[in-house]
Amino acid sequence: MDYVYGPGKSHLFVLGPVNIPEPVLRAMNRNNEDYRSPAIPAMTKTLLEDVKKIFKTTTGTPFLIPTTGTGAWESALTNTLSPGDRTVSFLIGQFSLLWIDQQQRLNFNVDVIESEWGQGANLDILAEKLAANHSHSIKAICIVHNETATGVTNNLATVRKLLGKQWMFIPVWAKQQVHEVKAITDIDFCWVHIIKNRLAVEAWGLKNCTQREEWYSDTVTAVLVPPYIDSAEIVKRAWKRYNMSLGLGLNKVAGKVFRIGHLGNLNELQLLGCLAGVEMILKDVGYPVKLASGVAAACAYLQTNIPMIPSRI
Amino acid sequence: MDYVYGPGKSHLFVLGPVNIPEPVLRAMNRNNEDYRSPAIPAMTKTLLEDVKKIFKTTTGTPFLIPTTGTGAWESALTNTLSPGDRTVSFLIGQFSLLWIDQQQRLNFNVDVIESEWGQGANLDILAEKLAANHSHSIKAICIVHNETATGVTNNLATVRKLLGKQWMFIPVWAKQQVHEVKAITDIDFCWVHIIKNRLAVEAWGLKNCTQREEWYSDTVTAVLVPPYIDSAEIVKRAWKRYNMSLGLGLNKVAGKVFRIGHLGNLNELQLLGCLAGVEMILKDVGYPVKLASGVAAACAYLQTNIPMIPSRI
Amino acid sequence: MDYVYGPGKSHLFVLGPVNIPEPVLRAMNRNNEDYRSPAIPAMTKTLLEDVKKIFKTTTGTPFLIPTTGTGAWESALTNTLSPGDRTVSFLIGQFSLLWIDQQQRLNFNVDVIESEWGQGANLDILAEKLAANHSHSIKAICIVHNETATGVTNNLATVRKLLGKQWMFIPVWAKQQVHEVKAITDIDFCWVHIIKNRLAVEAWGLKNCTQREEWYSDTVTAVLVPPYIDSAEIVKRAWKRYNMSLGLGLNKVAGKVFRIGHLGNLNELQLLGCLAGVEMILKDVGYPVKLASGVAAACAYLQTNIPMIPSRI
Amino acid sequence: MDYVYGPGKSHLFVLGPVNIPEPVLRAMNRNNEDYRSPAIPAMTKTLLEDVKKIFKTTTGTPFLIPTTGTGAWESALTNTLSPGDRTVSFLIGQFSLLWIDQQQRLNFNVDVIESEWGQGANLDILAEKLAANHSHSIKAICIVHNETATGVTNNLATVRKLLGKQWMFIPVWAKQQVHEVKAITDIDFCWVHIIKNRLAVEAWGLKNCTQREEWYSDTVTAVLVPPYIDSAEIVKRAWKRYNMSLGLGLNKVAGKVFRIGHLGNLNELQLLGCLAGVEMILKDVGYPVKLASGVAAACAYLQTNIPMIPSRI
């Protein structure tokens, strides 16, 4: 039945798809329903209200768009801008690159601010451009909130502040952010997850692809490997030997980076199992890691910081 | 939990979505998987092979297109034709109408052959057009195989025969057809389902929207109601009183037609329950039906024709 | 995967197991949990409270007994009575017979009041025995509430009334009764189901095994077939040809009775499908039924009496 | 919905119930079926055949007994022996103790061979008793294969060898053993699991309750804690803080032992997450463990020994 069966639970640590909570999985396990019946808009309406909570807005208007993320990009741009309009767009990794490519194909006049992969959006240059924007030629600032290719999160609040009284459209590509917000809102344990990963990477003697702590993503840790190791081999062995899915390095960082996704329905012991697995794989591919060194660093942090599970106190 | 709870099993007799076999439903009840892992292409490859069986082809090449049916239409046309190309297209109901609208928006030169709703594609006119096609200006014949709005199935084999040695592209919109083929292949009971519905409609003293038996669809029965009844009221009561979903009449036949979908995972007793329900609804809305008359006609047919279930003999 | 696959939904109309509501089925679809964790007693406590609602009691004490019904019988008797104690017990069908057999094996002094199968408990004789019970020798009255073998429900309120001021233990075997109570409480549609079945039986020209209307069970209709028909053949064909499970006749009524269970999660159109199926089977086995006659009688009743689904008005 | 909700996957490391493979879980997610239909014996027959494979027998006869393990004990004894018969029974932990208690209540003449908890069955004394069994008074040797209370597995082959040509009944209580056999048969990875646990316990500076390596159980590791720690507190914190279920110490070893079950559907990274959790808990309750020391020992072993997943090579 399972085309490529692996024993035990499969360990899913990619940047999406994510681990689904079991109650959600169960709720989806049902026969088709007539999507033209009054039940469907009744349900959809409650969903749209609930989406507001996830984004912490009471005044925003959520949409459901039956397409891929790429389709949502296109829809956002073509419904608010006209061909030839000037956009400012930041090139900092694979997903911002793809979006800029789309903007150019759609015939916008794209003003690209490029940074080294591993750095965040260069907001100093943005500030300059905005200061010089006397003719109001900039119609939109396109920004990827969480560039998962390099583990970089951009600071949206600063972007907003730089705008001052200028008015323009700010499309934000923020897929993973939803997962964070949800986790933080509900359970107050997500931040614990994250910090420790950086501790683990340090304990392994490796570097984060993300170059400064202010850009650290809550949902992904992108790890740089030494030049003599192919990071794709790490991802391959994770799957073939340990029943674990990790994220590949993409484009400019292909072979140089592997990525650990820490989002969705996840807890501490699952993540520690992942770290232990990564350490064995690093050793498999010839990196002289001290086994369990990252787990030890993470445990030291977690053992001090994990709260009791509220419903079980 | 269920936003509009109804007691017992909900009876789904629309033209899609369809009743899913329970083994299929169970197989889908699983956590996300890494769609970049080698397991996914391995699985997809087996699916593409299996799709061939459904369409009874060994040489055809199936595609998976991650979009709606409308997106598949567009993709088929824009990838094979150029703007300005002449297409012949049959207007016989709501779905062929929508497709023609799309062809026109895509700037094809659409040669529309229109028939009364309830009739099949007019192949006599097609024959004339093909006979006069000396300059080979016709680049494609666009045909909806199963026009579910009116319960009409067109004869594709005849279309092919008319072509003779002319060569052109024939995009076919054949969504429901897959369900038929599957049912017929596997279990040999589907044809039994269908005939009886026409018997039931006759027993009720009503008319099929489909005007000739040669066009009868295997997957849907479109029933015309008398002018003093609004067919939308029938669909509404089915859902509100009997926990059953039926299909509405669309566009030109809105208010005049209701539709019973008989496709997907379905057996005789389910369909008989549906017919009994339709009869009670007809009485609810003021039509002087003889209760169980359609069930009686269907049973008379079925009792003679249902085979034993092969695995239980 | 399915060892004896049948197409479509299988139609379950036995006296147990019953059709499970889908939300309940989904809730059970989960991994094991540690049954020694504090979560289990927390959950069990809420269940025991909920069981009270089903039995409409606020003062009664429900138990969970991890055994079969037969084990519950034994447990009830051996925990309240001593060997040699006199019990009054009614023999009216297969399940009361089995219980009496158990009482005798447990060495109680069983005073059996026997009735013809198809009749209810003879409460006139009970009244006589109670009137003569000056020495208080009767320690318990054992009564099957719903004798599903013959479709007979006994009147517990009358039994209680006959007791007057005498005090004794009244074990009641009331498995199916729970289903009724639940249905009535929640949805107010169950009574509709039931009446119609008797109408169908009459329309078929057959007799109920249950001899008087006052004993009609809410959860089962036991139908007597003519002597030239073997009722077991009806049950067999239901399964082999129509993917439907019906109840056999048991012991004294084996071959003479087939039973339609109408309990659990069920609605009107499901039951009408069942009736249509029974009619085709009756014809299959040589009984000259008028096809759909029972469906017609049931529909006539239902079309007048089914309420709108409350959540959909 | 979940009465005591915990985030992420709950980590189940008790001695039963065990983690169910997802395909099995899915297969169980179905409506009731008529258990009197021919489908049920058809299915049951295949199950009984499959059970033979699990026990690696072609000539043995498996039974399905619808009762608890305690009920199976009673059934095995009362169906093969008579009250007053002499049995030899080993008292080495909580489960063997309970079984001996049952044997005594059933009025067998129980010849108890007692060992310290943590030791296996004393087969030297058994040998003496068998040598002196000239009158053939011993009718049965009752032995718990895997005493999960102390993590002791007894050597059945030696018992059989000691018997020589004497003939007697050997009831074996072997619940967990099935899990081992299954795992070993299928996937060849289970032995890997186990060894490492002992390495972890050693790394923590703690002792196994099981006193000699020859008795080490494949399915459970029972860990002794220092006298100043209450092992029940470890189990409690595992559940309240880390969403993990561990096994308590029972009876004589209550408070002194906690148990890690490693059976059912489980893989290496799951177990490493468990070990990391246990280490944090040990620190929580005041034991000066070096965090990740056990994980490091286990990883060192595993990284050398885990095979590639056969279906993914």
Coordinates of N, CA and C in Angstrom, one line a residue, chain C residues 35 49 51 54 60 108-109 126 210 216 219 221 249 256 268 275 312:
Chain C
Y35 N -3.4 4.1 28.7 CA -4.6 4.0 29.5 C -4.4 4.2 31.0
E49 N -21.2 10.5 32.8 CA -22.2 11.5 33.0 C -23.1 11.6 31.7
V51 N -23.8 9.1 29.7 CA -24.7 7.9 29.7 C -26.0 8.2 30.4
I54 N -28.6 9.7 28.2 CA -29.2 8.7 27.3 C -30.3 7.9 28.0
G60 N -29.6 7.9 38.7 CA -29.0 6.5 38.5 C -27.5 6.5 38.4
F108 N -30.1 -20.5 40.2 CA -31.2 -19.8 40.8 C -32.5 -20.6 40.6
N109 N -33.5 -20.4 41.4 CA -34.7 -21.1 41.4 C -35.6 -20.3 40.4
L126 N -47.8 -12.5 36.0 CA -46.9 -11.8 37.0 C -47.7 -11.3 38.1
T210 N -44.5 -10.0 15.7 CA -45.0 -9.4 16.9 C -46.5 -9.3 16.8
Y216 N -45.1 -3.7 19.7 CA -44.2 -3.3 18.6 C -42.9 -2.7 19.1
T219 N -37.2 -0.7 17.4 CA -35.9 -0.9 16.8 C -35.8 -2.0 15.8
T221 N -38.3 -4.8 13.2 CA -39.5 -5.4 12.6 C -39.2 -6.8 12.2
G249 N -34.0 -15.2 11.3 CA -34.9 -15.7 12.3 C -34.1 -16.7 13.2
K256 N -38.6 -18.9 9.5 CA -39.9 -18.4 9.4 C -40.0 -16.9 9.4
E268 N -34.5 8.5 6.6 CA -35.7 8.0 5.9 C -35.3 7.4 4.6
L275 N -36.4 -1.0 2.1 CA -37.7 -1.6 1.8 C -37.8 -2.0 0.3
R312 N -31.3 23.2 9.3 CA -31.3 23.6 8.0 C -32.5 24.5 7.6

